[in-house]
Tab-separated table of C-alpha atoms in Angstrom:
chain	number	residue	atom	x	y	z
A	184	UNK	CA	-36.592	-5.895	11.663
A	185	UNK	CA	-38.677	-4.967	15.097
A	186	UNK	CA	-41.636	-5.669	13.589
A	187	UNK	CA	-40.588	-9.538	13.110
A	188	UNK	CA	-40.616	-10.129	16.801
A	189	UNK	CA	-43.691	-9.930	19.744
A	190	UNK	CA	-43.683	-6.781	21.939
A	191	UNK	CA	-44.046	-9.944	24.612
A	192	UNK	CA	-40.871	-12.415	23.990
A	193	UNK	CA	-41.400	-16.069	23.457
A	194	UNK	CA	-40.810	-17.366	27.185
A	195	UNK	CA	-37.198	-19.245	27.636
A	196	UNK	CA	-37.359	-22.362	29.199
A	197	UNK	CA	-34.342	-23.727	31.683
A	198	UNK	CA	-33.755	-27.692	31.883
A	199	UNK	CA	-31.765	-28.337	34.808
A	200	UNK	CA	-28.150	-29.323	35.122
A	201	UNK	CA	-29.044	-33.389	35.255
A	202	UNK	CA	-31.332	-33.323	32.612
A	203	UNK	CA	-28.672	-31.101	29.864
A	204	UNK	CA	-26.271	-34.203	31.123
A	205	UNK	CA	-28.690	-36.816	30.326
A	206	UNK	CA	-29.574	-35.320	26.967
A	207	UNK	CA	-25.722	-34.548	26.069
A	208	UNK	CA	-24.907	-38.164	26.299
A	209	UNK	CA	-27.960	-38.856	23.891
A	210	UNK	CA	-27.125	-36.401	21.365
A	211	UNK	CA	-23.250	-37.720	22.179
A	212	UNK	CA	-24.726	-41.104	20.911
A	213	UNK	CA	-25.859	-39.586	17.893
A	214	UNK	CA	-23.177	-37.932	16.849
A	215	UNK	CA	-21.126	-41.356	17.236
A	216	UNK	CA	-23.435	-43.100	14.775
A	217	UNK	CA	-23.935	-40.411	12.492
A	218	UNK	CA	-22.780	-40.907	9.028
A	219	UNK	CA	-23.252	-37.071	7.659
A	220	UNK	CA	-23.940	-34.420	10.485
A	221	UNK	CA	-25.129	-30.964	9.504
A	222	UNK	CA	-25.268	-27.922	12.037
A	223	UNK	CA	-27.487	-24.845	12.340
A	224	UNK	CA	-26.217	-22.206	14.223
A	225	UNK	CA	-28.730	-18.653	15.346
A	226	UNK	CA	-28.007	-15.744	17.404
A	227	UNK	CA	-27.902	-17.703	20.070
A	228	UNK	CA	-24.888	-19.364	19.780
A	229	UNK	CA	-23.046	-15.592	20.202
A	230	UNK	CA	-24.286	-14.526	23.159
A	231	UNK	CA	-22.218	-15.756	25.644
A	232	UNK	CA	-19.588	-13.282	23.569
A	233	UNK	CA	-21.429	-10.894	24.348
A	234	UNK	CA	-22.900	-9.707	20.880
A	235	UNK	CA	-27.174	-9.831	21.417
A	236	UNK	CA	-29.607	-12.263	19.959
A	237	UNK	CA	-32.560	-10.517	18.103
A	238	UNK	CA	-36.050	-12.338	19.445
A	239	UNK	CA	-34.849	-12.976	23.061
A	240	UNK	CA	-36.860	-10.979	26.166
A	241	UNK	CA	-33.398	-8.356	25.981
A	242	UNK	CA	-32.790	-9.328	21.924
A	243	UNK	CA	-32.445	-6.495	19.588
A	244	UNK	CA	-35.521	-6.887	18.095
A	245	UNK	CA	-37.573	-7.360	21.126
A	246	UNK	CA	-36.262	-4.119	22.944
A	247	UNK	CA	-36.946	-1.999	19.548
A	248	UNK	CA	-40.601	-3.197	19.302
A	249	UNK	CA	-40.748	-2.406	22.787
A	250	UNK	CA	-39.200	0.751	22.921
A	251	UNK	CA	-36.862	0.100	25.479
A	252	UNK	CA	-32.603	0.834	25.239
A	253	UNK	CA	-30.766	-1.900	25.744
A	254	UNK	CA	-28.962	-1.319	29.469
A	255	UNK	CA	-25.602	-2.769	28.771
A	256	UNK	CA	-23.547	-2.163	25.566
A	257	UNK	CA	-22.973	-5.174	23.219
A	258	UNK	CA	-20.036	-6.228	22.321
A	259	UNK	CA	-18.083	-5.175	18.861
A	260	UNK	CA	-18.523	-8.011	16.734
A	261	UNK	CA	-14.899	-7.572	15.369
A	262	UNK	CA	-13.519	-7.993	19.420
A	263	UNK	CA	-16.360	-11.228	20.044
A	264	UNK	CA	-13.811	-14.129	21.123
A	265	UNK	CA	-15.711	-17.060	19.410
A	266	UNK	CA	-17.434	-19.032	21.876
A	267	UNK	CA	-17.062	-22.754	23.381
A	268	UNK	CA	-19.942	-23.415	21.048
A	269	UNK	CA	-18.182	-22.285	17.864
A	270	UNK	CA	-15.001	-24.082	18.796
A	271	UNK	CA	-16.561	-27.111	19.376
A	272	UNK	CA	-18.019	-27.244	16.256
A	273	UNK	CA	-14.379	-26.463	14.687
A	274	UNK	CA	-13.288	-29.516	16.252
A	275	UNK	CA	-15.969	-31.615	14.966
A	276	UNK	CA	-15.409	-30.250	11.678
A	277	UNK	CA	-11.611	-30.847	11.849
A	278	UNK	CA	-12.502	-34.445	12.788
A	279	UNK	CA	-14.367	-35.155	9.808
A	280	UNK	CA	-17.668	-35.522	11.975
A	281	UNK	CA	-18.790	-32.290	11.273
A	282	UNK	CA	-19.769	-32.401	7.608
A	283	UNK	CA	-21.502	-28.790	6.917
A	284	UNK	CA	-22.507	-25.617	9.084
A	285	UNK	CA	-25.522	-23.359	7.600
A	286	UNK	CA	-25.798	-20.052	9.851
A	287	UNK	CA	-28.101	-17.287	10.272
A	288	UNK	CA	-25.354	-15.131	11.710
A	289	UNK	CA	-23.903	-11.205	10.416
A	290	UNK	CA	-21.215	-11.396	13.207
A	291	UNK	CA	-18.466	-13.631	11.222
A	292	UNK	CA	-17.057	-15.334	14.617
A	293	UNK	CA	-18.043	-19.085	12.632
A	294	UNK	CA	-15.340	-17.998	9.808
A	295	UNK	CA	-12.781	-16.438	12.411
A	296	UNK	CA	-13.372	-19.697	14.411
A	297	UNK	CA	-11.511	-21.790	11.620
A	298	UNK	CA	-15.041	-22.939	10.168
A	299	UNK	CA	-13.501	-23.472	6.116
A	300	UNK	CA	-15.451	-21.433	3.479
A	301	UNK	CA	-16.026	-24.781	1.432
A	302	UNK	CA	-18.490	-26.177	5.022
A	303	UNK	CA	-20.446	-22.989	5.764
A	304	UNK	CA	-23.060	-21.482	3.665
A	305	UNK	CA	-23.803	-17.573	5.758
A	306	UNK	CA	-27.552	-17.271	4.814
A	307	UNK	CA	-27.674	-13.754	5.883
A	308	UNK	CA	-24.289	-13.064	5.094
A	309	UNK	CA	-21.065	-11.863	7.129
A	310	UNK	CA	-20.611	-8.346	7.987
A	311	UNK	CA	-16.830	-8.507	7.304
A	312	UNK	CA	-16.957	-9.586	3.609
A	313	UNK	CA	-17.896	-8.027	0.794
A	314	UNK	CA	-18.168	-8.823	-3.020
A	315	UNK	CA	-17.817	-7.549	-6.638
A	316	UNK	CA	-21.088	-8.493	-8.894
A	317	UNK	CA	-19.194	-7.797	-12.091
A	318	UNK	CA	-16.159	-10.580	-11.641
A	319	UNK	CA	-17.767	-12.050	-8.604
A	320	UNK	CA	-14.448	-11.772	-6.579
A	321	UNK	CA	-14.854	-11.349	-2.658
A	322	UNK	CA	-12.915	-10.132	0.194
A	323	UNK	CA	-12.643	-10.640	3.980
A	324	UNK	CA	-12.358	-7.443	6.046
A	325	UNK	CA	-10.950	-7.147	9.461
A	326	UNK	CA	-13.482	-4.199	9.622
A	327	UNK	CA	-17.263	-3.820	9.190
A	328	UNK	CA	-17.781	-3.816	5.189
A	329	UNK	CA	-21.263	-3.083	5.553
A	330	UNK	CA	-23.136	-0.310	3.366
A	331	UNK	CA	-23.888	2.826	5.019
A	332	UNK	CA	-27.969	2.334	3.810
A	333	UNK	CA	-27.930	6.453	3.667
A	334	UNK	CA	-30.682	5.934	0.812
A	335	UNK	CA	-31.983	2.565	1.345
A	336	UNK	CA	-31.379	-0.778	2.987
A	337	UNK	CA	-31.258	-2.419	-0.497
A	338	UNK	CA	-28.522	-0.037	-1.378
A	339	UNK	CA	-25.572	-2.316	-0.503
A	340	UNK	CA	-22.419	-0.807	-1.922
A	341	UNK	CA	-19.661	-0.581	0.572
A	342	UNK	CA	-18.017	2.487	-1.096
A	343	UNK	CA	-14.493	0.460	-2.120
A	344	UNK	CA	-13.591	-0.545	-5.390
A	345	UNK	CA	-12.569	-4.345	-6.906
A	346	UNK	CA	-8.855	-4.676	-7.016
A	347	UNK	CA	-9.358	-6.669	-10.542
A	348	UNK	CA	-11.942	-5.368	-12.208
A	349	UNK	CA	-12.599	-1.932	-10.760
A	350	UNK	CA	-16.277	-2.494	-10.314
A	351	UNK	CA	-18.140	-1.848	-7.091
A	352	UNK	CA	-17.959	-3.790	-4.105
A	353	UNK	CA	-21.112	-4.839	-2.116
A	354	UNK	CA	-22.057	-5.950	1.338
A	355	UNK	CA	-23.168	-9.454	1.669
A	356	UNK	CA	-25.791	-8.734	4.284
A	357	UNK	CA	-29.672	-10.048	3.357
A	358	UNK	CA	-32.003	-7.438	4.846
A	359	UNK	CA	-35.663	-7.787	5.514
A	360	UNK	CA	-37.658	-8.542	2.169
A	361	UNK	CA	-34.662	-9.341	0.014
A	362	UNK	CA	-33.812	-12.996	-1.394
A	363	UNK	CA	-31.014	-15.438	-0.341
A	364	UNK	CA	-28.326	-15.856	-1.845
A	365	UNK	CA	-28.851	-18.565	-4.543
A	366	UNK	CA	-25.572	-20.572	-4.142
A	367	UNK	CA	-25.215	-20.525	0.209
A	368	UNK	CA	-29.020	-21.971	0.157
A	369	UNK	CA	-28.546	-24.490	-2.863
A	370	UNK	CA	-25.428	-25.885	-0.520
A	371	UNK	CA	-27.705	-26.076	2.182
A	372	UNK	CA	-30.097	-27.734	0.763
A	373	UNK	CA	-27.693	-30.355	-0.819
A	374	UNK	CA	-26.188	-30.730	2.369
A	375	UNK	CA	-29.401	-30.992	4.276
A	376	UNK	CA	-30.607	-33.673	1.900
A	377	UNK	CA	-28.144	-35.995	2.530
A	378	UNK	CA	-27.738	-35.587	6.115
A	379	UNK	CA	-28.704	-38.400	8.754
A	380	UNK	CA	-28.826	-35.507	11.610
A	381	UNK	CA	-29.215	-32.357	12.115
A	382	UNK	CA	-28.281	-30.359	14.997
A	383	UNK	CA	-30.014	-26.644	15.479
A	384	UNK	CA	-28.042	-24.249	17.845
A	385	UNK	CA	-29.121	-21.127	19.322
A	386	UNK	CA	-32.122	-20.284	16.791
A	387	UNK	CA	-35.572	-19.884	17.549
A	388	UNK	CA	-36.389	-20.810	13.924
A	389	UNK	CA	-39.053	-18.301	13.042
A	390	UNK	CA	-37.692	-16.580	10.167
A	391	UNK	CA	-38.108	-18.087	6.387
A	392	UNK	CA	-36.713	-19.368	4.264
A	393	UNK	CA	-33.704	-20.620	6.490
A	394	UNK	CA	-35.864	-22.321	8.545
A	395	UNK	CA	-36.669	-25.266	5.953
A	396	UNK	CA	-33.183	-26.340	6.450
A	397	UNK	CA	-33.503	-28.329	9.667
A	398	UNK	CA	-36.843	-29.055	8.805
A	399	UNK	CA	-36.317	-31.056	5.689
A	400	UNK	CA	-33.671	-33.253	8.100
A	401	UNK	CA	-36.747	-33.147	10.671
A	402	UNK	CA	-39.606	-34.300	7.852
A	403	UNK	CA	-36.574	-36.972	6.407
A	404	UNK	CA	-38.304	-41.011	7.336
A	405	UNK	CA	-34.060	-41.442	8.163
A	406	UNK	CA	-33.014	-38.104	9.456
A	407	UNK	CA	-32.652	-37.012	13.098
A	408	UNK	CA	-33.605	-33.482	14.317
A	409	UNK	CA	-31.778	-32.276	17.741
A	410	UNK	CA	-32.706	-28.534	18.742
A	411	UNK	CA	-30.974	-26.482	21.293
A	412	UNK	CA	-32.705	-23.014	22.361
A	413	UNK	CA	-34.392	-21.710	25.213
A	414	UNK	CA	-37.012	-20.778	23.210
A	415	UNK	CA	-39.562	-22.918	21.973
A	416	UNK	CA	-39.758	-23.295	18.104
A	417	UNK	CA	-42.286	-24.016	15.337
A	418	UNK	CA	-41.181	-27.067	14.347
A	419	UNK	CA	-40.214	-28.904	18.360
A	420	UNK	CA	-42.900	-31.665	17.054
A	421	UNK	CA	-40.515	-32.895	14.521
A	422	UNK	CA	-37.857	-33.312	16.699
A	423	UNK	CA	-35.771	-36.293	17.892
A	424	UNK	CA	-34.159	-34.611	20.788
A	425	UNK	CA	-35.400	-31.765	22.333
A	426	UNK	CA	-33.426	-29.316	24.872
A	427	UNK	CA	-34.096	-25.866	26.383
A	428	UNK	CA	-30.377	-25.229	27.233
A	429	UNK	CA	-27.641	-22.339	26.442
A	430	UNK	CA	-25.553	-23.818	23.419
A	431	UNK	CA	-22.115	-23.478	25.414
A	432	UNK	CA	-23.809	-25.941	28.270
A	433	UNK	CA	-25.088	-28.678	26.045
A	434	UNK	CA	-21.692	-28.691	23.912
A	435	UNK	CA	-19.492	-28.807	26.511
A	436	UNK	CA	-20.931	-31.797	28.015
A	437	UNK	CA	-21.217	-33.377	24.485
A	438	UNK	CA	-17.512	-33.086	23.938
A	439	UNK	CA	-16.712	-34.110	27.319
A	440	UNK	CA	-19.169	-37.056	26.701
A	441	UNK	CA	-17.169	-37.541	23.061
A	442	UNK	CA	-13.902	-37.265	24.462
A	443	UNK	CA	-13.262	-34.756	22.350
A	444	UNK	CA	-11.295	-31.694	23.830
A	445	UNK	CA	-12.735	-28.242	22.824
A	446	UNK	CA	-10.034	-25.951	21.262
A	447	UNK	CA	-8.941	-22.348	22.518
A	448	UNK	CA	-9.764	-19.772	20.511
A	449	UNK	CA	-6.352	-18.714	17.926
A	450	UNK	CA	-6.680	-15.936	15.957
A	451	UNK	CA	-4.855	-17.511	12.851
A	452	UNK	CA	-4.199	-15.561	9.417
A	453	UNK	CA	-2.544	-15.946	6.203
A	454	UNK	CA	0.067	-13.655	4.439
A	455	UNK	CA	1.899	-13.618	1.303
A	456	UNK	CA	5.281	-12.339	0.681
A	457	UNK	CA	6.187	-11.437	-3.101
A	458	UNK	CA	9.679	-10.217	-4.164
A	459	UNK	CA	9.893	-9.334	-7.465
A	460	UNK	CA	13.110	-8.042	-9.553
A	461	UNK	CA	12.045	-4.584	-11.803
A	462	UNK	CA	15.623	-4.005	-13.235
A	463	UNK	CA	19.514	-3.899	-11.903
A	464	UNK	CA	19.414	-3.852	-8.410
A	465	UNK	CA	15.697	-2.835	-7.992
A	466	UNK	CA	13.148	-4.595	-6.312
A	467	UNK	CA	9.645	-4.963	-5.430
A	468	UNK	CA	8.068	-6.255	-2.094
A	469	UNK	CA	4.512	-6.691	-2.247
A	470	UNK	CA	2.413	-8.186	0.946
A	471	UNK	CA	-0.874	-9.392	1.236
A	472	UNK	CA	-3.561	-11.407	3.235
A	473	UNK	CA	-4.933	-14.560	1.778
A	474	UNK	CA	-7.612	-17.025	3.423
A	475	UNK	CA	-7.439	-20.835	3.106
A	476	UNK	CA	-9.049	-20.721	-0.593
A	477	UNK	CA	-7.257	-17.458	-1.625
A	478	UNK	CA	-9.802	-15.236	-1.067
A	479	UNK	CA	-7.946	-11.497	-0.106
A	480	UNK	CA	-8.217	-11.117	3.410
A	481	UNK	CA	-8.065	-7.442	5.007
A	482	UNK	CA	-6.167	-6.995	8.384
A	483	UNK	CA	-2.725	-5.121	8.179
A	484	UNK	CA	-2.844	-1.264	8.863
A	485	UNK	CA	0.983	-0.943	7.449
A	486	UNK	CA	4.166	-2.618	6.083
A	487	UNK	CA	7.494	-1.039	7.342
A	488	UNK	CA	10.610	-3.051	5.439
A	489	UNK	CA	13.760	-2.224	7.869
A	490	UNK	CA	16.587	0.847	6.721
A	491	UNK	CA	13.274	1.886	4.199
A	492	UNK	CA	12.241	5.243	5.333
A	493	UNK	CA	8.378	4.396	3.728
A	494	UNK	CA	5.795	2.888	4.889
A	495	UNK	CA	2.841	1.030	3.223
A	496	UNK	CA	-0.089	2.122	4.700
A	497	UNK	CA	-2.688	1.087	2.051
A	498	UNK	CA	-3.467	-2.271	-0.172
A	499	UNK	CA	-1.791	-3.678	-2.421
A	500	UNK	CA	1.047	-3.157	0.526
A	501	UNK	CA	4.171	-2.491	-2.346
A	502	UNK	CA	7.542	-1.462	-0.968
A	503	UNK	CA	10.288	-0.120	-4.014
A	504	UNK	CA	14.058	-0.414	-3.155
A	505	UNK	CA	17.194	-0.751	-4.339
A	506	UNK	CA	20.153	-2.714	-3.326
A	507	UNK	CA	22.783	-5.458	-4.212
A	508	UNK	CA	20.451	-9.127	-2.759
A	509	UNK	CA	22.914	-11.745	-2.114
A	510	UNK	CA	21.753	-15.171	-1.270
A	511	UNK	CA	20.485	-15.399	2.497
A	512	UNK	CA	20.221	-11.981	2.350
A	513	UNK	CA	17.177	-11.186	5.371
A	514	UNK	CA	14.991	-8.830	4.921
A	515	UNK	CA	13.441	-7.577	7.713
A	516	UNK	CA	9.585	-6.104	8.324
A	517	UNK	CA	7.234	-4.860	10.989
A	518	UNK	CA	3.642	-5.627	10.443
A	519	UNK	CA	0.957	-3.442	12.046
A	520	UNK	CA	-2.514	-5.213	12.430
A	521	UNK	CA	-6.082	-3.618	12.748
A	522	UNK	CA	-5.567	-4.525	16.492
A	523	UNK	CA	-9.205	-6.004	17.348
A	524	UNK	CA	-8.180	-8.526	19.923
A	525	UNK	CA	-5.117	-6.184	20.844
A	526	UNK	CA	-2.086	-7.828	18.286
A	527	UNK	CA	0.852	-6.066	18.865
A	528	UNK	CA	3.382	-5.405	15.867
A	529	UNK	CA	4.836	-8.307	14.707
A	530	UNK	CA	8.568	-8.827	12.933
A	531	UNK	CA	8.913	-11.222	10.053
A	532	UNK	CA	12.109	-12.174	8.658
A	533	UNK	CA	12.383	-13.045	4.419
A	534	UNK	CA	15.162	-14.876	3.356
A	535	UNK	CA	16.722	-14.321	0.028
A	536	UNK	CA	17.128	-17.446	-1.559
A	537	UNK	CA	17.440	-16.149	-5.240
A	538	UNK	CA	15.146	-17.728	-6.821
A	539	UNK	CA	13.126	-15.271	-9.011
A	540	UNK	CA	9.938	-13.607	-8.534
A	541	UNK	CA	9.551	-15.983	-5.503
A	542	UNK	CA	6.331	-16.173	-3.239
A	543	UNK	CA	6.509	-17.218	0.279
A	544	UNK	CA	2.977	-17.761	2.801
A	545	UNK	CA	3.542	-17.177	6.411
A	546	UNK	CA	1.046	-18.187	8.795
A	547	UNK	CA	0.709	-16.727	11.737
A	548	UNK	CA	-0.949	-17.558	14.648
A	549	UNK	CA	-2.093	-15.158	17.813
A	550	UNK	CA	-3.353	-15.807	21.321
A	551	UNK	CA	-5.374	-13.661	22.136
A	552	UNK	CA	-4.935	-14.835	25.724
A	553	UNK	CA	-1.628	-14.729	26.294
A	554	UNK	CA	-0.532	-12.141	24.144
A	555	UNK	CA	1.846	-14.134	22.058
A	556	UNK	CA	2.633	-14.544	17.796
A	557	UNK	CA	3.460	-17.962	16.234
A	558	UNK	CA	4.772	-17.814	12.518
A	559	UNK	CA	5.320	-20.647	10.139
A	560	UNK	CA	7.164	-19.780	6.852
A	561	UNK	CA	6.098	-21.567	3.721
A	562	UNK	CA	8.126	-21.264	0.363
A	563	UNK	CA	6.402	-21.807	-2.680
A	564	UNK	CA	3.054	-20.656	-2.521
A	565	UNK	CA	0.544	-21.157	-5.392
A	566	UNK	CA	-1.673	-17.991	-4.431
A	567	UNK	CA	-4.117	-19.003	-7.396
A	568	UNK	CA	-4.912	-22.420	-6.239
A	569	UNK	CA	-5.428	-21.243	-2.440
A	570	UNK	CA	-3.751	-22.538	0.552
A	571	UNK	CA	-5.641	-25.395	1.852
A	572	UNK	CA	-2.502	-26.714	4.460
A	573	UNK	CA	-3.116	-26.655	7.905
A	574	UNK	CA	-0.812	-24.727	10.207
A	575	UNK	CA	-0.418	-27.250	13.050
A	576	UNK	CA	0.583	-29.711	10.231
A	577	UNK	CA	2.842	-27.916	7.895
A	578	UNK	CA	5.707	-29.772	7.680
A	579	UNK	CA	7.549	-27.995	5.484
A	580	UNK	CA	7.400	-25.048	7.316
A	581	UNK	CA	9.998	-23.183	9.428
A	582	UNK	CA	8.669	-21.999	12.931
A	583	UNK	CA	9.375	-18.511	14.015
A	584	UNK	CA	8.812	-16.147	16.620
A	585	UNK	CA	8.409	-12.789	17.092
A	586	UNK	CA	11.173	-12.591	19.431
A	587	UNK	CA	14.274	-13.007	17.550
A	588	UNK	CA	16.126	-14.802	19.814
A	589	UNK	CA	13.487	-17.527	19.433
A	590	UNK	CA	14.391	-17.455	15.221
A	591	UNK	CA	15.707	-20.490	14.065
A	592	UNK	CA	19.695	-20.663	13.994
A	593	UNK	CA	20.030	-20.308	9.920
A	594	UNK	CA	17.928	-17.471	10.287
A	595	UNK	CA	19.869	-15.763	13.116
A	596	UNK	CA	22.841	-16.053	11.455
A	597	UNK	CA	21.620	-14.391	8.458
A	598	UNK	CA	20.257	-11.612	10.829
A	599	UNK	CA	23.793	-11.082	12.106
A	600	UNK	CA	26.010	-11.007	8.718
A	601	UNK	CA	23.664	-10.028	5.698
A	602	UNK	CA	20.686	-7.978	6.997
A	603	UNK	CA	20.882	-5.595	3.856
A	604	UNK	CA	22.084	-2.397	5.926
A	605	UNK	CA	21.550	-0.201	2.684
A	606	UNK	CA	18.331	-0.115	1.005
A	607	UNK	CA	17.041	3.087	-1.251
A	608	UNK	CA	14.092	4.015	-2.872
């Protein structure tokens, strides 16, 4: 809210390039003898994306109580590449360094970065996901699920209905005046208790109650408190390590200082395949997006199953057909993706292996960069327990392309003889 902020901003301050250097191999030092490491991330971590902070001299905030228009046009949150600062902190948290995250962020890039649901508690919530309050299921959106507020800002239904229970979904953002959610802030506190160090990113930790996090590390006789803003904050006096830097300039020296290498950014999601028998000769395909703990994820525009003239353009994504399945059989589909960071259609091949009412998990992979699709292909897949493997380490799992010449030979071979080249409604 514009009232929240000064109509002057809180001057940024600017260490120079030795002194970030000297203070990256202190925090680096840290970090080494850490035994439980807790981040907190602000606006201020995004910004290099290009998405605004809120209390900055241009932050969103700021301009509103000043009545000024932002000059240049943010970026969509939903297009943000996540930054070096989020990555790093993937890394750490793939190491086993990183031990929880607790962000003040709407914009979702700490979840798209590979940051696990089970280390992050959103305080304010993510504008992609949404929630029922009758069966307390939730869903990931590759779109904004945000309430329209047409009545009020404390109206948060999204409009959409729970696929279980039928009951309204909400928004999970936390506007001005309303509460935290109780479970996010009892992880953070649990997590801040036990932590020997605490690192703050990119906030300038005025706004309560998310700002007692770092402090209880900060107030702790054996906890560490390391902030990183340009902004000065209320609570610099309790800190151990104190630097007026951009986020992405202090972490990159800290990895390079940790030998750690900071990960590119790989858009990575999750889909299940189901095929189902429904009688002689009939089938049913049904597709679907899953994160790491199971939770629905929303990101395919359509499903288009080869020689079937229909297309699935709406979730559940079911495809009806008939025809005679032999063993090896492929089946072949053409995925169309909400197209964010520009994914082009991608071509999956299912195997028939007979087994009944079989799931498989395909995780894909896309480089945003280059322009390129990885798929592994997973058999088996308990949807109800979640998929907790990770894709560079998934043994088990065939590697595919979206080229086909690049599909392994078994596959290719079943591509040439027994691609079902008769399937009905």
């Amino acid at each position: 809210m514009a009232s929240s902020a000064p109509i002057i901003a809180e001057k940024e301050h600017q260490e120079s390039s030795d002194s970030i250097d000297r203070k990256a191999q202190l925090l680096a030092e840290h970090i080494r003898k850490s035994k439980y490491l807790i981040v907190f991330t602000g606006a201020g971590i995004s910004t290099s994306a290009g998405i605004p902070d809120f209390r900055g001299p241009d932050g969103v905030w700021t301009l509103k109580r000043q009545g000024r228009v932002r000059d240049l046009k943010a970026v969509n949150t939903l297009q943000a590449i996540p930054t070096p600062t989020h990555m790093a902190l993937v890394e750490l948290q793939n190491r086993g360094i990183l031990k929880y995250l607790v962000s003040q962020n709407c914009d979702g890039l700490h979840r798209k970065s590979g940051m696990l649901p089970d280390r992050i508690s959103e305080l304010h919530g993510n504008s992609n996901r949404e929630y029922c309050k009758d069966c307390g299921k939730e869903y990931i959106r590759d779109f904004r699920a945000v309430a329209a507020y047409e009545k009020t800002v404390h109206d948060h239904r999204t409009g959409r209905k729970c696929a279980l229970c039928a009951g309204p979904l909400y928004d999970t953002i936390i506007n001005f005046s309303e509460s935290l959610p109780a479970q996010p802030v009892h992880r953070a506190h649990h997590h801040a208790k036990k932590a020997d160090l605490c690192l703050v990113l990119g906030s300038s930790l005025t706004v309560t109650p998310a700002n007692e996090i770092p402090e209880i590390v900060g107030q702790a006789r054996t906890g560490k408190l390391v902030i990183c803003n340009l902004q000065n904050t209320p609570i610099d006096n309790l800190c151990d390590l104190r630097i007026h830097s951009k986020t992405d300039e202090l972490m990159t020296r800290v990895m390079e200082k940790l030998n750690f290498p900071i990960p590119p950014f790989v858009l990575q999601r999750r889909l299940v395949l189901k095929l189902e028998s429904t009688g002689d000769e009939r089938y049913r395909l049904t597709v679907c997006g899953v994160d790491v703990d199971g939770t629905p994820v929303t990101f395919l525009k359509s499903i288009k199953l080869a020689y079937n003239r229909r297309i699935a353009h709406s979730e559940p994504f079911v495809i009806d057909f008939r025809g005679n399945l032999e063993t090896e059989t492929a089946l072949k589909l053409e995925l169309e993706f909400m197209g964010h960071y520009g994914e082009p259609n991608l071509e999956i091949m299912y195997e028939y292996t007979g087994e009944r009412d079989a799931e498989t998990l395909y995780l894909l992979e896309y480089n945003p960069y280059n322009g390129e699709w990885q798929t592994r292909e997973q058999r088996s897949v308990d949807n109800g327990e979640g998929i907790r493997d990770d894709m560079g380490n998934a043994d088990d799992c065939i590697l595919l392309s979206s080229a086909p010449e690049e599909f392994p030979e078994s596959v290719r071979r079943t591509r040439a003889a027994n691609i079902l080249p008769s399937i009905t409604l």
